[in-house]
PDB file of C-alpha atoms in Angstrom:
ATOM      1  CA  UNK A   1     138.291  98.749 120.917  1.00  0.00           C
ATOM      2  CA  UNK A   2     134.910  98.967 122.674  1.00  0.00           C
ATOM      3  CA  UNK A   3     132.410 101.687 121.772  1.00  0.00           C
ATOM      4  CA  UNK A   4     129.233 102.312 123.757  1.00  0.00           C
ATOM      5  CA  UNK A   5     126.354 102.739 121.339  1.00  0.00           C
ATOM      6  CA  UNK A   6     122.911 104.253 121.388  1.00  0.00           C
ATOM      7  CA  UNK A   7     120.829 101.952 119.230  1.00  0.00           C
ATOM      8  CA  UNK A   8     117.726 102.278 117.090  1.00  0.00           C
ATOM      9  CA  UNK A   9     114.403 100.674 118.014  1.00  0.00           C
ATOM     10  CA  UNK A  10     111.892  99.612 115.349  1.00  0.00           C
ATOM     11  CA  UNK A  11     108.158  99.620 116.091  1.00  0.00           C
ATOM     12  CA  UNK A  12     106.980  97.161 113.459  1.00  0.00           C
ATOM     13  CA  UNK A  13     103.403  95.908 113.657  1.00  0.00           C
ATOM     14  CA  UNK A  14     104.427  92.339 114.524  1.00  0.00           C
ATOM     15  CA  UNK A  15     106.334  93.430 117.636  1.00  0.00           C
ATOM     16  CA  UNK A  16     105.157  93.007 121.223  1.00  0.00           C
ATOM     17  CA  UNK A  17     102.967  95.673 122.831  1.00  0.00           C
ATOM     18  CA  UNK A  18     103.679  95.757 126.553  1.00  0.00           C
ATOM     19  CA  UNK A  19     106.610  94.235 128.403  1.00  0.00           C
ATOM     20  CA  UNK A  20     109.266  92.776 126.090  1.00  0.00           C
ATOM     21  CA  UNK A  21     113.010  92.426 125.704  1.00  0.00           C
ATOM     22  CA  UNK A  22     113.188  95.064 122.976  1.00  0.00           C
ATOM     23  CA  UNK A  23     111.106  97.553 124.938  1.00  0.00           C
ATOM     24  CA  UNK A  24     113.218  97.046 128.066  1.00  0.00           C
ATOM     25  CA  UNK A  25     116.536  97.199 126.204  1.00  0.00           C
ATOM     26  CA  UNK A  26     115.427 100.248 124.247  1.00  0.00           C
ATOM     27  CA  UNK A  27     114.505 102.146 127.374  1.00  0.00           C
ATOM     28  CA  UNK A  28     117.725 101.289 129.189  1.00  0.00           C
ATOM     29  CA  UNK A  29     119.881 101.944 126.123  1.00  0.00           C
ATOM     30  CA  UNK A  30     118.362 105.229 124.945  1.00  0.00           C
ATOM     31  CA  UNK A  31     117.031 106.587 128.209  1.00  0.00           C
ATOM     32  CA  UNK A  32     113.732 107.355 126.487  1.00  0.00           C
ATOM     33  CA  UNK A  33     110.564 105.987 128.138  1.00  0.00           C
ATOM     34  CA  UNK A  34     108.690 103.506 125.980  1.00  0.00           C
ATOM     35  CA  UNK A  35     105.272 104.306 124.545  1.00  0.00           C
ATOM     36  CA  UNK A  36     102.948 101.656 126.037  1.00  0.00           C
ATOM     37  CA  UNK A  37     100.638 101.892 123.019  1.00  0.00           C
ATOM     38  CA  UNK A  38     103.346 100.964 120.487  1.00  0.00           C
ATOM     39  CA  UNK A  39     104.627  97.510 119.518  1.00  0.00           C
ATOM     40  CA  UNK A  40     108.361  97.030 120.067  1.00  0.00           C
ATOM     41  CA  UNK A  41     109.841  94.694 117.467  1.00  0.00           C
ATOM     42  CA  UNK A  42     113.575  95.153 116.915  1.00  0.00           C
ATOM     43  CA  UNK A  43     116.604  96.819 118.458  1.00  0.00           C
ATOM     44  CA  UNK A  44     119.368  97.406 115.895  1.00  0.00           C
ATOM     45  CA  UNK A  45     123.103  97.561 116.457  1.00  0.00           C
ATOM     46  CA  UNK A  46     124.934  98.597 113.312  1.00  0.00           C
ATOM     47  CA  UNK A  47     125.282 101.134 110.516  1.00  0.00           C
ATOM     48  CA  UNK A  48     122.159 100.471 108.434  1.00  0.00           C
ATOM     49  CA  UNK A  49     120.821 103.835 107.171  1.00  0.00           C
ATOM     50  CA  UNK A  50     117.283 102.993 108.321  1.00  0.00           C
ATOM     51  CA  UNK A  51     118.450 102.820 111.956  1.00  0.00           C
ATOM     52  CA  UNK A  52     122.124 103.672 112.466  1.00  0.00           C
ATOM     53  CA  UNK A  53     123.740 103.380 115.887  1.00  0.00           C
ATOM     54  CA  UNK A  54     125.390 106.434 117.455  1.00  0.00           C
ATOM     55  CA  UNK A  55     128.634 106.417 119.435  1.00  0.00           C
ATOM     56  CA  UNK A  56     127.753 107.810 122.856  1.00  0.00           C
ATOM     57  CA  UNK A  57     131.112 109.374 123.627  1.00  0.00           C
ATOM     58  CA  UNK A  58     131.103 111.580 120.539  1.00  0.00           C
ATOM     59  CA  UNK A  59     127.537 111.719 119.239  1.00  0.00           C
ATOM     60  CA  UNK A  60     128.825 110.658 115.828  1.00  0.00           C
ATOM     61  CA  UNK A  61     127.240 107.878 113.819  1.00  0.00           C
ATOM     62  CA  UNK A  62     128.889 104.459 114.008  1.00  0.00           C
ATOM     63  CA  UNK A  63     129.410 104.419 110.240  1.00  0.00           C
ATOM     64  CA  UNK A  64     131.075 107.830 110.285  1.00  0.00           C
ATOM     65  CA  UNK A  65     133.225 106.754 113.220  1.00  0.00           C
ATOM     66  CA  UNK A  66     134.401 103.644 111.402  1.00  0.00           C
ATOM     67  CA  UNK A  67     135.196 105.750 108.330  1.00  0.00           C
ATOM     68  CA  UNK A  68     137.735 107.813 110.286  1.00  0.00           C
ATOM     69  CA  UNK A  69     139.986 104.734 110.614  1.00  0.00           C
ATOM     70  CA  UNK A  70     138.457 101.600 109.046  1.00  0.00           C
ATOM     71  CA  UNK A  71     141.492  99.398 109.682  1.00  0.00           C
ATOM     72  CA  UNK A  72     141.518 100.198 113.394  1.00  0.00           C
ATOM     73  CA  UNK A  73     137.784  99.661 113.824  1.00  0.00           C
ATOM     74  CA  UNK A  74     137.241  96.677 111.534  1.00  0.00           C
ATOM     75  CA  UNK A  75     140.614  94.978 111.324  1.00  0.00           C
ATOM     76  CA  UNK A  76     142.671  94.348 108.216  1.00  0.00           C
ATOM     77  CA  UNK A  77     140.993  91.042 107.289  1.00  0.00           C
ATOM     78  CA  UNK A  78     137.442  92.387 107.501  1.00  0.00           C
ATOM     79  CA  UNK A  79     138.419  95.566 105.679  1.00  0.00           C
ATOM     80  CA  UNK A  80     140.018  93.622 102.834  1.00  0.00           C
ATOM     81  CA  UNK A  81     137.057  91.277 102.424  1.00  0.00           C
ATOM     82  CA  UNK A  82     134.044  93.509 103.029  1.00  0.00           C
ATOM     83  CA  UNK A  83     135.194  97.093 102.606  1.00  0.00           C
ATOM     84  CA  UNK A  84     135.070 100.043 104.968  1.00  0.00           C
ATOM     85  CA  UNK A  85     131.655  99.481 106.552  1.00  0.00           C
ATOM     86  CA  UNK A  86     130.402  97.087 109.223  1.00  0.00           C
ATOM     87  CA  UNK A  87     129.431  93.948 107.268  1.00  0.00           C
ATOM     88  CA  UNK A  88     126.583  92.826 109.549  1.00  0.00           C
ATOM     89  CA  UNK A  89     123.580  94.152 111.465  1.00  0.00           C
ATOM     90  CA  UNK A  90     122.847  92.702 114.898  1.00  0.00           C
ATOM     91  CA  UNK A  91     119.213  92.722 115.993  1.00  0.00           C
ATOM     92  CA  UNK A  92     117.247  91.776 119.101  1.00  0.00           C
ATOM     93  CA  UNK A  93     113.689  90.714 118.209  1.00  0.00           C
ATOM     94  CA  UNK A  94     110.502  90.592 120.275  1.00  0.00           C
ATOM     95  CA  UNK A  95     107.926  88.774 118.149  1.00  0.00           C
ATOM     96  CA  UNK A  96     104.186  88.753 118.886  1.00  0.00           C
ATOM     97  CA  UNK A  97     102.949  87.355 115.570  1.00  0.00           C
ATOM     98  CA  UNK A  98     104.159  86.128 112.220  1.00  0.00           C
ATOM     99  CA  UNK A  99     106.662  88.392 110.483  1.00  0.00           C
ATOM    100  CA  UNK A 100     106.218  89.446 106.898  1.00  0.00           C
ATOM    101  CA  UNK A 101     107.516  87.079 104.239  1.00  0.00           C
ATOM    102  CA  UNK A 102     110.860  88.227 102.889  1.00  0.00           C
ATOM    103  CA  UNK A 103     112.706  87.346  99.693  1.00  0.00           C
ATOM    104  CA  UNK A 104     116.318  88.513  99.837  1.00  0.00           C
ATOM    105  CA  UNK A 105     118.522  89.115  96.783  1.00  0.00           C
ATOM    106  CA  UNK A 106     121.988  87.670  96.430  1.00  0.00           C
ATOM    107  CA  UNK A 107     125.010  89.980  96.676  1.00  0.00           C
ATOM    108  CA  UNK A 108     125.189  90.839  92.976  1.00  0.00           C
ATOM    109  CA  UNK A 109     121.463  91.587  92.673  1.00  0.00           C
ATOM    110  CA  UNK A 110     121.501  93.585  95.927  1.00  0.00           C
ATOM    111  CA  UNK A 111     124.230  95.847  94.564  1.00  0.00           C
ATOM    112  CA  UNK A 112     122.306  96.300  91.307  1.00  0.00           C
ATOM    113  CA  UNK A 113     118.997  97.102  93.059  1.00  0.00           C
ATOM    114  CA  UNK A 114     120.680  99.556  95.425  1.00  0.00           C
ATOM    115  CA  UNK A 115     122.305 101.361  92.503  1.00  0.00           C
ATOM    116  CA  UNK A 116     119.026 101.533  90.576  1.00  0.00           C
ATOM    117  CA  UNK A 117     116.598 102.299  93.438  1.00  0.00           C
ATOM    118  CA  UNK A 118     118.478 103.444  96.557  1.00  0.00           C
ATOM    119  CA  UNK A 119     115.306 104.963  97.999  1.00  0.00           C
ATOM    120  CA  UNK A 120     113.826 101.445  98.249  1.00  0.00           C
ATOM    121  CA  UNK A 121     116.932  99.235  98.597  1.00  0.00           C
ATOM    122  CA  UNK A 122     118.827 101.082 101.320  1.00  0.00           C
ATOM    123  CA  UNK A 123     122.159  99.266 101.034  1.00  0.00           C
ATOM    124  CA  UNK A 124     124.082  97.128  98.572  1.00  0.00           C
ATOM    125  CA  UNK A 125     124.333  94.044 100.760  1.00  0.00           C
ATOM    126  CA  UNK A 126     122.548  90.740 100.481  1.00  0.00           C
ATOM    127  CA  UNK A 127     120.777  89.482 103.606  1.00  0.00           C
ATOM    128  CA  UNK A 128     122.007  86.109 104.830  1.00  0.00           C
ATOM    129  CA  UNK A 129     120.582  85.682 108.318  1.00  0.00           C
ATOM    130  CA  UNK A 130     121.454  83.722 111.432  1.00  0.00           C
ATOM    131  CA  UNK A 131     119.003  83.418 114.322  1.00  0.00           C
ATOM    132  CA  UNK A 132     119.898  82.648 117.930  1.00  0.00           C
ATOM    133  CA  UNK A 133     116.710  81.848 119.859  1.00  0.00           C
ATOM    134  CA  UNK A 134     116.827  82.741 123.554  1.00  0.00           C
ATOM    135  CA  UNK A 135     113.170  81.741 124.021  1.00  0.00           C
ATOM    136  CA  UNK A 136     110.954  79.359 122.020  1.00  0.00           C
ATOM    137  CA  UNK A 137     110.859  80.527 118.400  1.00  0.00           C
ATOM    138  CA  UNK A 138     109.559  79.035 115.156  1.00  0.00           C
ATOM    139  CA  UNK A 139     110.774  80.036 111.706  1.00  0.00           C
ATOM    140  CA  UNK A 140     110.180  78.967 108.124  1.00  0.00           C
ATOM    141  CA  UNK A 141     113.116  79.122 105.738  1.00  0.00           C
ATOM    142  CA  UNK A 142     113.195  78.540 101.984  1.00  0.00           C
ATOM    143  CA  UNK A 143     110.619  76.596  99.980  1.00  0.00           C
ATOM    144  CA  UNK A 144     109.381  73.043 100.415  1.00  0.00           C
ATOM    145  CA  UNK A 145     110.493  70.537  97.764  1.00  0.00           C
ATOM    146  CA  UNK A 146     108.826  71.255  94.444  1.00  0.00           C
ATOM    147  CA  UNK A 147     106.835  68.000  94.483  1.00  0.00           C
ATOM    148  CA  UNK A 148     105.360  68.886  97.884  1.00  0.00           C
ATOM    149  CA  UNK A 149     104.451  72.384  96.717  1.00  0.00           C
ATOM    150  CA  UNK A 150     102.681  70.895  93.695  1.00  0.00           C
ATOM    151  CA  UNK A 151     100.830  68.470  95.978  1.00  0.00           C
ATOM    152  CA  UNK A 152      99.726  71.349  98.216  1.00  0.00           C
ATOM    153  CA  UNK A 153      98.402  73.276  95.223  1.00  0.00           C
ATOM    154  CA  UNK A 154      96.395  70.203  94.230  1.00  0.00           C
ATOM    155  CA  UNK A 155      95.128  69.503  97.758  1.00  0.00           C
ATOM    156  CA  UNK A 156      94.093  73.053  98.752  1.00  0.00           C
ATOM    157  CA  UNK A 157      91.647  74.396  96.148  1.00  0.00           C
ATOM    158  CA  UNK A 158      91.551  77.833  97.755  1.00  0.00           C
ATOM    159  CA  UNK A 159      95.326  78.198  97.361  1.00  0.00           C
ATOM    160  CA  UNK A 160      95.094  77.009  93.771  1.00  0.00           C
ATOM    161  CA  UNK A 161      92.424  79.609  93.085  1.00  0.00           C
ATOM    162  CA  UNK A 162      94.669  82.377  94.388  1.00  0.00           C
ATOM    163  CA  UNK A 163      97.612  81.174  92.290  1.00  0.00           C
ATOM    164  CA  UNK A 164      95.462  80.723  89.210  1.00  0.00           C
ATOM    165  CA  UNK A 165      94.832  77.593  87.204  1.00  0.00           C
ATOM    166  CA  UNK A 166      97.334  78.378  84.442  1.00  0.00           C
ATOM    167  CA  UNK A 167     100.196  79.136  86.831  1.00  0.00           C
ATOM    168  CA  UNK A 168      99.421  76.111  89.030  1.00  0.00           C
ATOM    169  CA  UNK A 169      99.216  73.796  86.011  1.00  0.00           C
ATOM    170  CA  UNK A 170     102.501  75.095  84.598  1.00  0.00           C
ATOM    171  CA  UNK A 171     104.202  74.516  87.937  1.00  0.00           C
ATOM    172  CA  UNK A 172     102.793  70.991  88.179  1.00  0.00           C
ATOM    173  CA  UNK A 173     104.029  70.233  84.653  1.00  0.00           C
ATOM    174  CA  UNK A 174     107.515  71.511  85.447  1.00  0.00           C
ATOM    175  CA  UNK A 175     107.581  69.436  88.641  1.00  0.00           C
ATOM    176  CA  UNK A 176     106.355  66.254  86.964  1.00  0.00           C
ATOM    177  CA  UNK A 177     108.975  66.632  84.251  1.00  0.00           C
ATOM    178  CA  UNK A 178     111.678  67.076  86.918  1.00  0.00           C
ATOM    179  CA  UNK A 179     112.567  70.335  85.220  1.00  0.00           C
ATOM    180  CA  UNK A 180     115.783  71.868  86.393  1.00  0.00           C
ATOM    181  CA  UNK A 181     117.502  75.195  86.166  1.00  0.00           C
ATOM    182  CA  UNK A 182     115.757  78.222  84.733  1.00  0.00           C
ATOM    183  CA  UNK A 183     112.491  76.438  83.849  1.00  0.00           C
ATOM    184  CA  UNK A 184     111.885  75.271  87.413  1.00  0.00           C
ATOM    185  CA  UNK A 185     112.915  78.616  88.892  1.00  0.00           C
ATOM    186  CA  UNK A 186     110.569  80.532  86.598  1.00  0.00           C
ATOM    187  CA  UNK A 187     107.665  78.215  87.436  1.00  0.00           C
ATOM    188  CA  UNK A 188     108.250  78.624  91.172  1.00  0.00           C
ATOM    189  CA  UNK A 189     108.705  82.397  90.794  1.00  0.00           C
ATOM    190  CA  UNK A 190     105.357  82.610  89.002  1.00  0.00           C
ATOM    191  CA  UNK A 191     103.605  80.790  91.873  1.00  0.00           C
ATOM    192  CA  UNK A 192     105.267  82.979  94.497  1.00  0.00           C
ATOM    193  CA  UNK A 193     104.476  86.167  92.569  1.00  0.00           C
ATOM    194  CA  UNK A 194     100.840  85.167  92.165  1.00  0.00           C
ATOM    195  CA  UNK A 195     100.432  84.595  95.899  1.00  0.00           C
ATOM    196  CA  UNK A 196     102.259  87.742  96.974  1.00  0.00           C
ATOM    197  CA  UNK A 197     100.463  90.048  94.519  1.00  0.00           C
ATOM    198  CA  UNK A 198      96.987  88.531  94.830  1.00  0.00           C
ATOM    199  CA  UNK A 199      94.081  90.941  95.156  1.00  0.00           C
ATOM    200  CA  UNK A 200      93.094  91.440  98.799  1.00  0.00           C
ATOM    201  CA  UNK A 201      89.412  90.866  98.081  1.00  0.00           C
ATOM    202  CA  UNK A 202      90.193  87.618  96.273  1.00  0.00           C
ATOM    203  CA  UNK A 203      92.331  86.445  99.185  1.00  0.00           C
ATOM    204  CA  UNK A 204      89.566  87.283 101.664  1.00  0.00           C
ATOM    205  CA  UNK A 205      87.048  85.369  99.563  1.00  0.00           C
ATOM    206  CA  UNK A 206      89.255  82.279  99.400  1.00  0.00           C
ATOM    207  CA  UNK A 207      90.008  82.426 103.125  1.00  0.00           C
ATOM    208  CA  UNK A 208      86.258  82.463 103.694  1.00  0.00           C
ATOM    209  CA  UNK A 209      85.841  79.490 101.374  1.00  0.00           C
ATOM    210  CA  UNK A 210      88.608  77.655 103.231  1.00  0.00           C
ATOM    211  CA  UNK A 211      86.861  78.230 106.574  1.00  0.00           C
ATOM    212  CA  UNK A 212      83.550  76.947 105.196  1.00  0.00           C
ATOM    213  CA  UNK A 213      85.183  73.850 103.691  1.00  0.00           C
ATOM    214  CA  UNK A 214      87.093  72.966 106.837  1.00  0.00           C
ATOM    215  CA  UNK A 215      84.015  73.506 109.032  1.00  0.00           C
ATOM    216  CA  UNK A 216      82.135  70.965 106.928  1.00  0.00           C
ATOM    217  CA  UNK A 217      85.021  68.464 106.908  1.00  0.00           C
ATOM    218  CA  UNK A 218      85.510  65.570 109.353  1.00  0.00           C
ATOM    219  CA  UNK A 219      87.506  66.423 112.514  1.00  0.00           C
ATOM    220  CA  UNK A 220      91.244  66.697 112.021  1.00  0.00           C
ATOM    221  CA  UNK A 221      93.122  68.589 109.348  1.00  0.00           C
ATOM    222  CA  UNK A 222      95.240  67.179 106.563  1.00  0.00           C
ATOM    223  CA  UNK A 223      98.888  68.307 106.503  1.00  0.00           C
ATOM    224  CA  UNK A 224      98.145  70.593 103.548  1.00  0.00           C
ATOM    225  CA  UNK A 225      95.145  72.175 105.282  1.00  0.00           C
ATOM    226  CA  UNK A 226      97.153  72.605 108.480  1.00  0.00           C
ATOM    227  CA  UNK A 227      99.788  74.498 106.492  1.00  0.00           C
ATOM    228  CA  UNK A 228      97.115  76.623 104.812  1.00  0.00           C
ATOM    229  CA  UNK A 229      95.558  77.518 108.157  1.00  0.00           C
TER     230      UNK A 229
END
C-alpha cells in the first residue's frame, strides 16, 4: 500500500538559509513557496505530533489513517511488536551549523516522561537514530572514554572552570579508581549537567579566556584544545 503524503518542514536555527535539499523538497511536496529569510532544517515523514504527515488523497493525518486498519497499514509483525502507530520518523536534514546536543532516554524512561509531562515529551518512544549521509557529514555520538574525558578536564582549564572544581575532581577520582556502574554514571552525569546548565555569562567569560590563552600559545593546538575550539 502506497500513500502520497504531505510532509512537515521544520525551520530550526541550524538549518540552511537559501538553496537546500529540505527547502526544495518542502516546496515541491507542499506546493507552498519557501520563505527565503528562513532556515530550512528538516522535512519529516511520519506521525510525530510536532509535525504529522497528511495523506493527500483524504486530507486525514497519517496516524489517523493507520488507526483505521493498523494491520493493513503496518503489517502483523510490526503491529505485534510496536503497537498501532508508525514506529519510526524519517527525516531529511539540511545542516548549516552544529545541531544542539541531545540526550535521549531509553524506552522505559521515555514512556515515563511522556506520561508525566506530555507537553514537553511529545511521545512515549525512545530515540535510537540512524543517519545516511548523502553529502559529507560529521557527527559526534556518545561520550569519549572516561579516562580521556578526565584528561580533557585537566588539560583545558576553561572547561574545568565551567564544570567546577568539585565536580571535576569527583569525576577524576571515579575514573582513577576505575569505578563502574552507578558511581561512574553519576560522576559523568554531574559533569554533563554542569556543562549544559552553566550560566551564559560564565561560559562567555571562559570562552574569552580560552581565546586569550590560545592566542598567547605557540602555533598549533593540542588535541584537547582542538576539541574545545
